PDB file of C-alpha atoms in Angstrom:
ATOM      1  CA  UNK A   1      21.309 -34.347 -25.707  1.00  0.00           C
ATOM      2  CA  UNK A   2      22.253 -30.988 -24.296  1.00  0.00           C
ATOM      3  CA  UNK A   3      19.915 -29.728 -21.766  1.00  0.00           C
ATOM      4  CA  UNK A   4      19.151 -26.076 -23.085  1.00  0.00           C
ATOM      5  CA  UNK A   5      15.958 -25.218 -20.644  1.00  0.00           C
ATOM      6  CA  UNK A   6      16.640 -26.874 -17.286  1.00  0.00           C
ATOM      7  CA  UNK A   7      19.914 -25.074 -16.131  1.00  0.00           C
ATOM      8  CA  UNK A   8      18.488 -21.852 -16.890  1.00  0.00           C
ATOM      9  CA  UNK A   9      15.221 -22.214 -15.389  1.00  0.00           C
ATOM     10  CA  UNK A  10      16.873 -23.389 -11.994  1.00  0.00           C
ATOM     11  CA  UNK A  11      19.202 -20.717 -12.078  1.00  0.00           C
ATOM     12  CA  UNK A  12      16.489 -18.204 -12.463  1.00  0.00           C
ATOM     13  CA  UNK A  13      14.664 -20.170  -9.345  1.00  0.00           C
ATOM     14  CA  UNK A  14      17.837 -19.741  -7.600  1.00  0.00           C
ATOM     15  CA  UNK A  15      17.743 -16.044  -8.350  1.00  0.00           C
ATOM     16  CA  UNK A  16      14.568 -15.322  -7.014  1.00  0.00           C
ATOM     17  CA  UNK A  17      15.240 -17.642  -3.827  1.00  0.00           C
ATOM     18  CA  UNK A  18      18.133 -14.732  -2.823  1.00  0.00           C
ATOM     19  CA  UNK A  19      15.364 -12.179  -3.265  1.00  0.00           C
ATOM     20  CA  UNK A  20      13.090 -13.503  -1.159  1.00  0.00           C
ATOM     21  CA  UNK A  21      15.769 -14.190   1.221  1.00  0.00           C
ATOM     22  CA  UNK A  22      14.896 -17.964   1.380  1.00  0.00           C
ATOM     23  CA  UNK A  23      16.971 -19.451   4.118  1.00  0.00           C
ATOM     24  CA  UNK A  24      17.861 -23.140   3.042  1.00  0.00           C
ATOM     25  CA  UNK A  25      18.287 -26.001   5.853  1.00  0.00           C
ATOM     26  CA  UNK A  26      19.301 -29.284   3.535  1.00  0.00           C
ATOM     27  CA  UNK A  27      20.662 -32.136   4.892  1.00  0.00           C
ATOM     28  CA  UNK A  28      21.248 -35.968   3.217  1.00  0.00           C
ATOM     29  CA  UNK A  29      21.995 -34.262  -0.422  1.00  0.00           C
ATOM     30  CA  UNK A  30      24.897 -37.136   0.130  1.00  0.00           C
ATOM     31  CA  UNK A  31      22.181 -39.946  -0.362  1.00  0.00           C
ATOM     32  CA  UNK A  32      21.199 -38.949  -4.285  1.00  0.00           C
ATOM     33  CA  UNK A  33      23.033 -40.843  -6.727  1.00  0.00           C
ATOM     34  CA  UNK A  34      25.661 -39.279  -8.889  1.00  0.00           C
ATOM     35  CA  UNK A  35      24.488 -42.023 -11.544  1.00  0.00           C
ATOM     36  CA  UNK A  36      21.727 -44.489 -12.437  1.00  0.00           C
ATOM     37  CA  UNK A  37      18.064 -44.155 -12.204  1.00  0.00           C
ATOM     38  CA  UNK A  38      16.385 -43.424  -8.698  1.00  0.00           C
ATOM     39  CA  UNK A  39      12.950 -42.366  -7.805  1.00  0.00           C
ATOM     40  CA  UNK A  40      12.685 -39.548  -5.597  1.00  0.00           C
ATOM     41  CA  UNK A  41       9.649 -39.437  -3.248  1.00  0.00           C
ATOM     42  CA  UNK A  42       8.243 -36.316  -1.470  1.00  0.00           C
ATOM     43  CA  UNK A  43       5.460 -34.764   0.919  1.00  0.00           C
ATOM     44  CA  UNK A  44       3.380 -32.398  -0.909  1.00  0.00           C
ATOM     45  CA  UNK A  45       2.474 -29.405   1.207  1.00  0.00           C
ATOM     46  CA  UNK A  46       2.873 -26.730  -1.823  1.00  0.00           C
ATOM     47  CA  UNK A  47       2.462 -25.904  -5.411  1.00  0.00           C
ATOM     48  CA  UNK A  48       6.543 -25.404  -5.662  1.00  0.00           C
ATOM     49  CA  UNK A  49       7.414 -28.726  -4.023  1.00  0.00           C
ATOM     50  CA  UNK A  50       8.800 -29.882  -7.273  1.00  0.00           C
ATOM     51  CA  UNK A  51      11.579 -27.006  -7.303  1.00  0.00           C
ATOM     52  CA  UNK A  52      12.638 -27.408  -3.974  1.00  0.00           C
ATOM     53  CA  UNK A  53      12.751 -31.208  -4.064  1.00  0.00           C
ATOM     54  CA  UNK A  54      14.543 -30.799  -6.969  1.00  0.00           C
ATOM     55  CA  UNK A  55      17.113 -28.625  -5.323  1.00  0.00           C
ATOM     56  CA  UNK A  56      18.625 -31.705  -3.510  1.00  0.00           C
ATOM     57  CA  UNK A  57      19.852 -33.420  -6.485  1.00  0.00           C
ATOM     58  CA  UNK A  58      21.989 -30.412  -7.582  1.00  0.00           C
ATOM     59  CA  UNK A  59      24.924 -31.808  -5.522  1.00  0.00           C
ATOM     60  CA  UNK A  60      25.024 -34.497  -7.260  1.00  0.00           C
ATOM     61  CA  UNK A  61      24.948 -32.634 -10.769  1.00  0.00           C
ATOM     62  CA  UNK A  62      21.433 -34.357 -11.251  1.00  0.00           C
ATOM     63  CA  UNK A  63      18.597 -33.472 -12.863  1.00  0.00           C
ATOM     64  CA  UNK A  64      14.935 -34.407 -11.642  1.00  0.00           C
ATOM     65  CA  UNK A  65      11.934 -35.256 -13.716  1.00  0.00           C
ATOM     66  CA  UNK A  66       8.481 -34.904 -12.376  1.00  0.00           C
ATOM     67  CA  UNK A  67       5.583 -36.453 -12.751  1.00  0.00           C
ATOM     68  CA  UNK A  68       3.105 -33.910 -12.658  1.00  0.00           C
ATOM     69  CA  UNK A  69      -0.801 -33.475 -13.573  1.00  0.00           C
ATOM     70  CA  UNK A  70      -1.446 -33.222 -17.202  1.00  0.00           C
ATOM     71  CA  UNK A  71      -2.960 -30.333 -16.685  1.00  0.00           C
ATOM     72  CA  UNK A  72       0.318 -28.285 -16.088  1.00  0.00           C
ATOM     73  CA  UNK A  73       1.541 -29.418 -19.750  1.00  0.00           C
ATOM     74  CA  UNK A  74      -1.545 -27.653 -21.141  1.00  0.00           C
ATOM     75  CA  UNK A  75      -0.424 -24.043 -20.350  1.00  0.00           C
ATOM     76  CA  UNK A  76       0.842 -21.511 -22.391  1.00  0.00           C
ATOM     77  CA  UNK A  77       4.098 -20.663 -19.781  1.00  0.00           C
ATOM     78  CA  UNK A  78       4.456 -23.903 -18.194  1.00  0.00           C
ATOM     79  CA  UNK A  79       3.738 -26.330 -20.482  1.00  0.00           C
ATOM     80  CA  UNK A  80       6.503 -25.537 -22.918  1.00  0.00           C
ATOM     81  CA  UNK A  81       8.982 -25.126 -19.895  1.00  0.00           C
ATOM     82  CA  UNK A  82       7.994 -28.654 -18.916  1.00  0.00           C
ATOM     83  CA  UNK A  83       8.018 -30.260 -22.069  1.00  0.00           C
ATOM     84  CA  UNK A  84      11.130 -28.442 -22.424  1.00  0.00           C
ATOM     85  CA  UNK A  85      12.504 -29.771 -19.046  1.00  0.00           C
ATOM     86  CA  UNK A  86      11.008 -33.440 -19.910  1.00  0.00           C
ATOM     87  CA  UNK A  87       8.830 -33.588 -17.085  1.00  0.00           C
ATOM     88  CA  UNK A  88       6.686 -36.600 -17.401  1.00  0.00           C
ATOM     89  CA  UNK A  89       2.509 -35.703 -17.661  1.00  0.00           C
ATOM     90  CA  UNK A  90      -0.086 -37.597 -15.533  1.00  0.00           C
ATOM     91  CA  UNK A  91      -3.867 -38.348 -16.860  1.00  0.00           C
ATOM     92  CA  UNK A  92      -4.870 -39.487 -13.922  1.00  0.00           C
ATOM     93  CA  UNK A  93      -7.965 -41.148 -15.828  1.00  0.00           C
ATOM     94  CA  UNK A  94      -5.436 -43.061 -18.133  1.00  0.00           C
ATOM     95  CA  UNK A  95      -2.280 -43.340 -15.871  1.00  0.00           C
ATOM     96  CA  UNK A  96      -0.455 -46.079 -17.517  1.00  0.00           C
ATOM     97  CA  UNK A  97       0.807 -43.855 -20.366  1.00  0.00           C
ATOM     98  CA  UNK A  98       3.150 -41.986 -17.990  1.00  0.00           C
ATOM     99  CA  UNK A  99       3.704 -45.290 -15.900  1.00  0.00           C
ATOM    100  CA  UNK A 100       5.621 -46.631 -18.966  1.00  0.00           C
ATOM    101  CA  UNK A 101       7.308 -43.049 -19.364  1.00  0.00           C
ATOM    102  CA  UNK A 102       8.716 -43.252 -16.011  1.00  0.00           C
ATOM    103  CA  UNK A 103       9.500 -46.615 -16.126  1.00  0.00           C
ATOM    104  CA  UNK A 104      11.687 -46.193 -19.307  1.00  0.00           C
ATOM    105  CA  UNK A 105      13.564 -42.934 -18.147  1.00  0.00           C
ATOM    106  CA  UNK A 106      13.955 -44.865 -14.983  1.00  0.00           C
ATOM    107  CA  UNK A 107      15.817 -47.973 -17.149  1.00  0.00           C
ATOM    108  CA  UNK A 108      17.715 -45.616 -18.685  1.00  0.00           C
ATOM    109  CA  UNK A 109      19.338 -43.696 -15.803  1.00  0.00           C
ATOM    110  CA  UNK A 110      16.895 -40.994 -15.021  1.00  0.00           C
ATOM    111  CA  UNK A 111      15.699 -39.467 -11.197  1.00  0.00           C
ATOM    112  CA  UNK A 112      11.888 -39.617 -11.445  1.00  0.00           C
ATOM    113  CA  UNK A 113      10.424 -37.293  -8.894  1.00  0.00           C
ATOM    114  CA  UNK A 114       6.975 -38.406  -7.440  1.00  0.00           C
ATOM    115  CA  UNK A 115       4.465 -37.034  -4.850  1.00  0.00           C
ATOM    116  CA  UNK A 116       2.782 -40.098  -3.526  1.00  0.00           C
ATOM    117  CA  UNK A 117       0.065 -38.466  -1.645  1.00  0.00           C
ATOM    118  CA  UNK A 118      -1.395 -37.154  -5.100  1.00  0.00           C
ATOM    119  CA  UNK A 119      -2.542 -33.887  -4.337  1.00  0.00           C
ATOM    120  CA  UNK A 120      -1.755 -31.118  -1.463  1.00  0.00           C
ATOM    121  CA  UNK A 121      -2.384 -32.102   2.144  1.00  0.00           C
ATOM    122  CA  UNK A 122      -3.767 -29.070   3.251  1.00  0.00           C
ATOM    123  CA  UNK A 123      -3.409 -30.431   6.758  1.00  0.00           C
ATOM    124  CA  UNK A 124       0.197 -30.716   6.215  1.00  0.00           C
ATOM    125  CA  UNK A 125       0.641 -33.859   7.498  1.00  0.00           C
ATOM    126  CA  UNK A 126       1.191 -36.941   5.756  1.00  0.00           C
ATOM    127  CA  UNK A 127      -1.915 -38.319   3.565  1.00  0.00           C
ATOM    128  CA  UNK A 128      -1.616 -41.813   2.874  1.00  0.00           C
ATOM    129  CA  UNK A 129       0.486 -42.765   0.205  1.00  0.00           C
ATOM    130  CA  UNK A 130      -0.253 -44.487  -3.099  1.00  0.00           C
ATOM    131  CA  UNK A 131       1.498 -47.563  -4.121  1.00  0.00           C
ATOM    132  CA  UNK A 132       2.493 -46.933  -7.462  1.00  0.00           C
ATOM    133  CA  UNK A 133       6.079 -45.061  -6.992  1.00  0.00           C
ATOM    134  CA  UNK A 134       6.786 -48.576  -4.816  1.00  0.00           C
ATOM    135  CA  UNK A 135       5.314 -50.572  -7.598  1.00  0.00           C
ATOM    136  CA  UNK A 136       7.811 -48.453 -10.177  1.00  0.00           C
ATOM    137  CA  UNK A 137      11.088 -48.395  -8.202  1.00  0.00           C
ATOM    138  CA  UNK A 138      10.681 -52.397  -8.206  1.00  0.00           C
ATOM    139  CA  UNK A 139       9.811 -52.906 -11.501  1.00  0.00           C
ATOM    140  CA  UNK A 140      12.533 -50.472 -13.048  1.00  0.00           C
ATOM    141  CA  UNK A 141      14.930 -51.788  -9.878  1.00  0.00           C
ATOM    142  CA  UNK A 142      15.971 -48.778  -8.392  1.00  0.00           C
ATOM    143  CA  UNK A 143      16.391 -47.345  -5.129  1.00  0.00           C
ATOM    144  CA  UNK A 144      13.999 -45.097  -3.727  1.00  0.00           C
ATOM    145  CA  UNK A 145      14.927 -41.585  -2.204  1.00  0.00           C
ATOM    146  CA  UNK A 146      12.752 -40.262   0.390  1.00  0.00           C
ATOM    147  CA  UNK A 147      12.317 -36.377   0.510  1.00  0.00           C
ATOM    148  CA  UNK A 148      10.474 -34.368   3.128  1.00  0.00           C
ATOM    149  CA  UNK A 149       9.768 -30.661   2.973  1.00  0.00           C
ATOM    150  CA  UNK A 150       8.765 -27.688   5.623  1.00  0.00           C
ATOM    151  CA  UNK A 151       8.082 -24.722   5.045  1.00  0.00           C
ATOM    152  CA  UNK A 152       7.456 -24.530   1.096  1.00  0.00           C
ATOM    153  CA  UNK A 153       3.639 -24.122   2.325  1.00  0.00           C
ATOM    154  CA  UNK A 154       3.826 -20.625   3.561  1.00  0.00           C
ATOM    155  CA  UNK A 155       5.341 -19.325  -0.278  1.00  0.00           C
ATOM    156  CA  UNK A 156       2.034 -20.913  -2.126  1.00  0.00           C
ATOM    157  CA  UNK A 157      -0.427 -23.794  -1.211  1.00  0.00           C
ATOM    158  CA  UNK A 158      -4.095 -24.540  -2.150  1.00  0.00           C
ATOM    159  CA  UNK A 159      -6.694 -21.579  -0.807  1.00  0.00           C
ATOM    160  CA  UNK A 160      -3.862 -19.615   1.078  1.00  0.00           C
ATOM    161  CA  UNK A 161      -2.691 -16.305  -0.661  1.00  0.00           C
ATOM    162  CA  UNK A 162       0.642 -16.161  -2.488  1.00  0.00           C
ATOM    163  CA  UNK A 163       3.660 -15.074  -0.177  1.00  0.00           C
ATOM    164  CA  UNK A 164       6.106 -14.647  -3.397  1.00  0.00           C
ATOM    165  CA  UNK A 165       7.982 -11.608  -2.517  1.00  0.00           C
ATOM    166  CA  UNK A 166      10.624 -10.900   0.545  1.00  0.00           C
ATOM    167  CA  UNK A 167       9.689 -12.600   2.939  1.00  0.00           C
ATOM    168  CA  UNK A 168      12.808 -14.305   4.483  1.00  0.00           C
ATOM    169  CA  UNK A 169      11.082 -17.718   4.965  1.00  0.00           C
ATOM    170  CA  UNK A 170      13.299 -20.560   6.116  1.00  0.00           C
ATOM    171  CA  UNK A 171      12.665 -24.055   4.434  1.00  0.00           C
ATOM    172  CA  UNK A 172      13.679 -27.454   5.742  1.00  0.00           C
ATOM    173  CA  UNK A 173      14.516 -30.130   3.529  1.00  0.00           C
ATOM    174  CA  UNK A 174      15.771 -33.782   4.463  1.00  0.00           C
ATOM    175  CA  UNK A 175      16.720 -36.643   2.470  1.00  0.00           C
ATOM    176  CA  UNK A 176      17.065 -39.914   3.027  1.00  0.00           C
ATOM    177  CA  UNK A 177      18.927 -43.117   2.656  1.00  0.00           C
ATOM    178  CA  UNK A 178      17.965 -44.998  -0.398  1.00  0.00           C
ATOM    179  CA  UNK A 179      15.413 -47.878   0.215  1.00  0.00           C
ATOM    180  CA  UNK A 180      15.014 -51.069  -1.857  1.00  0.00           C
ATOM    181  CA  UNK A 181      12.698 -53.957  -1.331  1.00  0.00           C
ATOM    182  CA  UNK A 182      13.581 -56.536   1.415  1.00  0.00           C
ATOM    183  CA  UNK A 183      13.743 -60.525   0.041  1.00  0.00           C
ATOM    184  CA  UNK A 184      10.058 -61.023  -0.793  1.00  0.00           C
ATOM    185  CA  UNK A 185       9.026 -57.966   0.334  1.00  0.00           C
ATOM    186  CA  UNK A 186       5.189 -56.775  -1.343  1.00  0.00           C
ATOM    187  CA  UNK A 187       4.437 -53.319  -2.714  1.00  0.00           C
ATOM    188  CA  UNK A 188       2.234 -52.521  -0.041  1.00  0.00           C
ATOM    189  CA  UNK A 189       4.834 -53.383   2.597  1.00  0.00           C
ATOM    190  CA  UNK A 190       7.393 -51.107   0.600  1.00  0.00           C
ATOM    191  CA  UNK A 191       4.941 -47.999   0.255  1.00  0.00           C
ATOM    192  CA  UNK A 192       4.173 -48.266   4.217  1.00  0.00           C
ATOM    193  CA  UNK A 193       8.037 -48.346   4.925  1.00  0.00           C
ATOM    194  CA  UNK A 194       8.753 -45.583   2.364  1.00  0.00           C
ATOM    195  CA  UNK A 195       5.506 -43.310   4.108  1.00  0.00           C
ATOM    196  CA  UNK A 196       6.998 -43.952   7.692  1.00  0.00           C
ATOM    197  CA  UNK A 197      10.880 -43.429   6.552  1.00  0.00           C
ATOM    198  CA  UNK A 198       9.111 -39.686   5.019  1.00  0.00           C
ATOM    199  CA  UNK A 199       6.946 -39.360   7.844  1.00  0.00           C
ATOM    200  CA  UNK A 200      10.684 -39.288  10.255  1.00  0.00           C
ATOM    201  CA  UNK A 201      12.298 -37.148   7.919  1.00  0.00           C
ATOM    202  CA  UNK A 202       9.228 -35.024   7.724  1.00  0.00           C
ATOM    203  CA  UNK A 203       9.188 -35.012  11.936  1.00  0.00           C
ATOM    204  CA  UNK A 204      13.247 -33.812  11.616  1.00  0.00           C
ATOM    205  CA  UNK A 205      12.388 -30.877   9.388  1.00  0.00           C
ATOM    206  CA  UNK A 206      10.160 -30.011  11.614  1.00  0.00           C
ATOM    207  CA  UNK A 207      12.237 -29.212  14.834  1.00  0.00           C
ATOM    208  CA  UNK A 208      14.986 -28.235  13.000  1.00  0.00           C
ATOM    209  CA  UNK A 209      12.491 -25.349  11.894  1.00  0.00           C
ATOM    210  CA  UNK A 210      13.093 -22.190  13.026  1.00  0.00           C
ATOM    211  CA  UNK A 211      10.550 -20.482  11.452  1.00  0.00           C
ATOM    212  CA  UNK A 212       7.311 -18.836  13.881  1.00  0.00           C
ATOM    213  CA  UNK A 213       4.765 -17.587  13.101  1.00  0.00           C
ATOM    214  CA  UNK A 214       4.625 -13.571  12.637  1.00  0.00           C
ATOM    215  CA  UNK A 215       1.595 -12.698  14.255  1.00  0.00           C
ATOM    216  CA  UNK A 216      -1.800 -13.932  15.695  1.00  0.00           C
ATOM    217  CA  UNK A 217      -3.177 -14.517  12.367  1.00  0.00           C
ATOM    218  CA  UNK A 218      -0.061 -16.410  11.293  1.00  0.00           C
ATOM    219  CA  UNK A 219      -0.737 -19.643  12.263  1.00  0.00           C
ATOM    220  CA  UNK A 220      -2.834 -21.242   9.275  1.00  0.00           C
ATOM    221  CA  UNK A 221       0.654 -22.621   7.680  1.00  0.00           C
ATOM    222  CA  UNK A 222       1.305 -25.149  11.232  1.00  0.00           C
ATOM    223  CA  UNK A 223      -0.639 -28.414  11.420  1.00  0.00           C
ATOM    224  CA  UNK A 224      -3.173 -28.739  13.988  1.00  0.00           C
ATOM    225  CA  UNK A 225      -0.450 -31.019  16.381  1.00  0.00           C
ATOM    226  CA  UNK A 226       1.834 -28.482  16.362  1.00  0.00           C
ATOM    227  CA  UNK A 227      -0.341 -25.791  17.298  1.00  0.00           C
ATOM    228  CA  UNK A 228      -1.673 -24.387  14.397  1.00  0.00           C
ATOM    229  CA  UNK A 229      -5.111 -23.580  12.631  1.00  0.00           C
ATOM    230  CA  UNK A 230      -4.550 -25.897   9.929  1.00  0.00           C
ATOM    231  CA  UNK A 231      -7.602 -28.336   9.164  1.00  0.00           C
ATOM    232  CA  UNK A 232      -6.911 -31.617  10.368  1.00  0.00           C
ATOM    233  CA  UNK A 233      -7.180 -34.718   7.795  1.00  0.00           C
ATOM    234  CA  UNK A 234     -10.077 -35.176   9.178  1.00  0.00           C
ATOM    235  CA  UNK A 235     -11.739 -31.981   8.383  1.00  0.00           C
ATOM    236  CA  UNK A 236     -10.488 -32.120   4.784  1.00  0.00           C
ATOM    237  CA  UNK A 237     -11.608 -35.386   4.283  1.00  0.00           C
ATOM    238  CA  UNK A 238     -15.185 -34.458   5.580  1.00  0.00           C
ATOM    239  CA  UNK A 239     -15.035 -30.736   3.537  1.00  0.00           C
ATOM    240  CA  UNK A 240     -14.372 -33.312   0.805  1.00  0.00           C
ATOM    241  CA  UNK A 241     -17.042 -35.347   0.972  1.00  0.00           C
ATOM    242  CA  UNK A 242     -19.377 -32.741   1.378  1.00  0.00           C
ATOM    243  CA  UNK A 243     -18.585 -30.883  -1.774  1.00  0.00           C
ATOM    244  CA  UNK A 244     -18.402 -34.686  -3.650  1.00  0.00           C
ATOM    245  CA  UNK A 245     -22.184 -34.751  -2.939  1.00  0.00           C
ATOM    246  CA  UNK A 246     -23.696 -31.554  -3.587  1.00  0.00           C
TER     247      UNK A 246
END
């Protein structure tokens, strides 16, 4: 079936990229499969993650769909772009619905695109990861592609303003070899491997970065270890408990 709404819609993202004079730093677009199903896996630091990690499969003329929160699919803009775009939607309170989705576009040749952390770090480090894109890739047996992105934070991320106009941000992006289960290998084992395989790539972006920070005030976007202002996991996770039990 021709795909009418994708092409367009990444051409437009590739559009406003040049006018906010994104500088791109990809490396490992090699790695993505020019045929059969994959799942991609990325760090989540920003609400746009899903274009940018989509960006490394254009080499390969391939087309990513997301999972993404159900949420999304209930818009008036976005949800017919995504149906559109066959993005697969997540009730997290009923999850097996959209397991069997992905599971079925993986059979049938499909990249899946996954965030395992679930949500945003706002730390911007690595939360841990969940263990269902491992369980996935082994039941649909396909590879796994790590993805880790920099940068995509400082255009939009939870409680930070958007930066959406000409800014001339760089963003890193690295991918990965593909990963498959060892002999005998457990999905636990296989979602540790995959987090510390993204955790490296995540580490390369990182000093490859050349972005700085503008100002005194600009340092919100850098994790705590690297000198920013950023709240560390640990402060998220307490902020989080907090608000569970007022």
């Amino acid at each position: 079936m021709a795909e009418l709404v994708y092409p367009p819609v990444i051409g437009f993202a590739r559009t406003m990229f040049k006018v906010q004079g994104l500088r791109f730093d990809i490396s490992g677009t090699e790695h993505v499969p020019r045929k059969g199903g994959a799942l991609l896996v990325s760090n989540h630091i920003g609400y746009l993650d899903f274009v940018f990690a989509g960006l490394t499969a254009l080499p390969a003329k391939r087309l990513v769909r997301f999972m993404a929160k159900e949420s999304v699919f209930r818009h008036k803009v976005s949800g017919p772009l995504m149906r559109a775009m066959k993005h697969i939607p997540v009730d997290r309170s009923e999850g097996m619905h959209a397991y069997k989705h992905a599971l079925t576009a993986l059979r049938s040749g499909e990249i899946i695109g996954v965030f395992p952390e679930a949500t945003i770090s706002q730390s911007f480090t690595l939360k841990s990861f969940k263990s269902g894109a491992a369980r996935l890739a082994m039941e649909a047996g396909v590879p796994l592609l790590p993805v880790a992105l920099w940068g995509t934070q400082r255009l939009w991320t939870k409680d930070q303003p958007r930066q959406l106009g000409r800014n001339g941000f760089p963003i890193s992006i690295r991918v990965g070899e593909q990963m498959t289960p060892h002999q005998d290998e457990k999905p636990g084992a296989l979602t540790r491997r995959l987090r510390l395989r993204v955790q490296e790539l995540l580490e390369d972006a990182q000093r490859a970065y050349t972005g700085r920070p503008s100002g005194p005030n600009d340092h919100w976007w850098l994790p705590a270890h690297l000198g920013g202002t950023a709240p560390t996991a640990e402060d998220v996770a307490a902020r989080e408990r907090a608000a569970a039990s007022e």
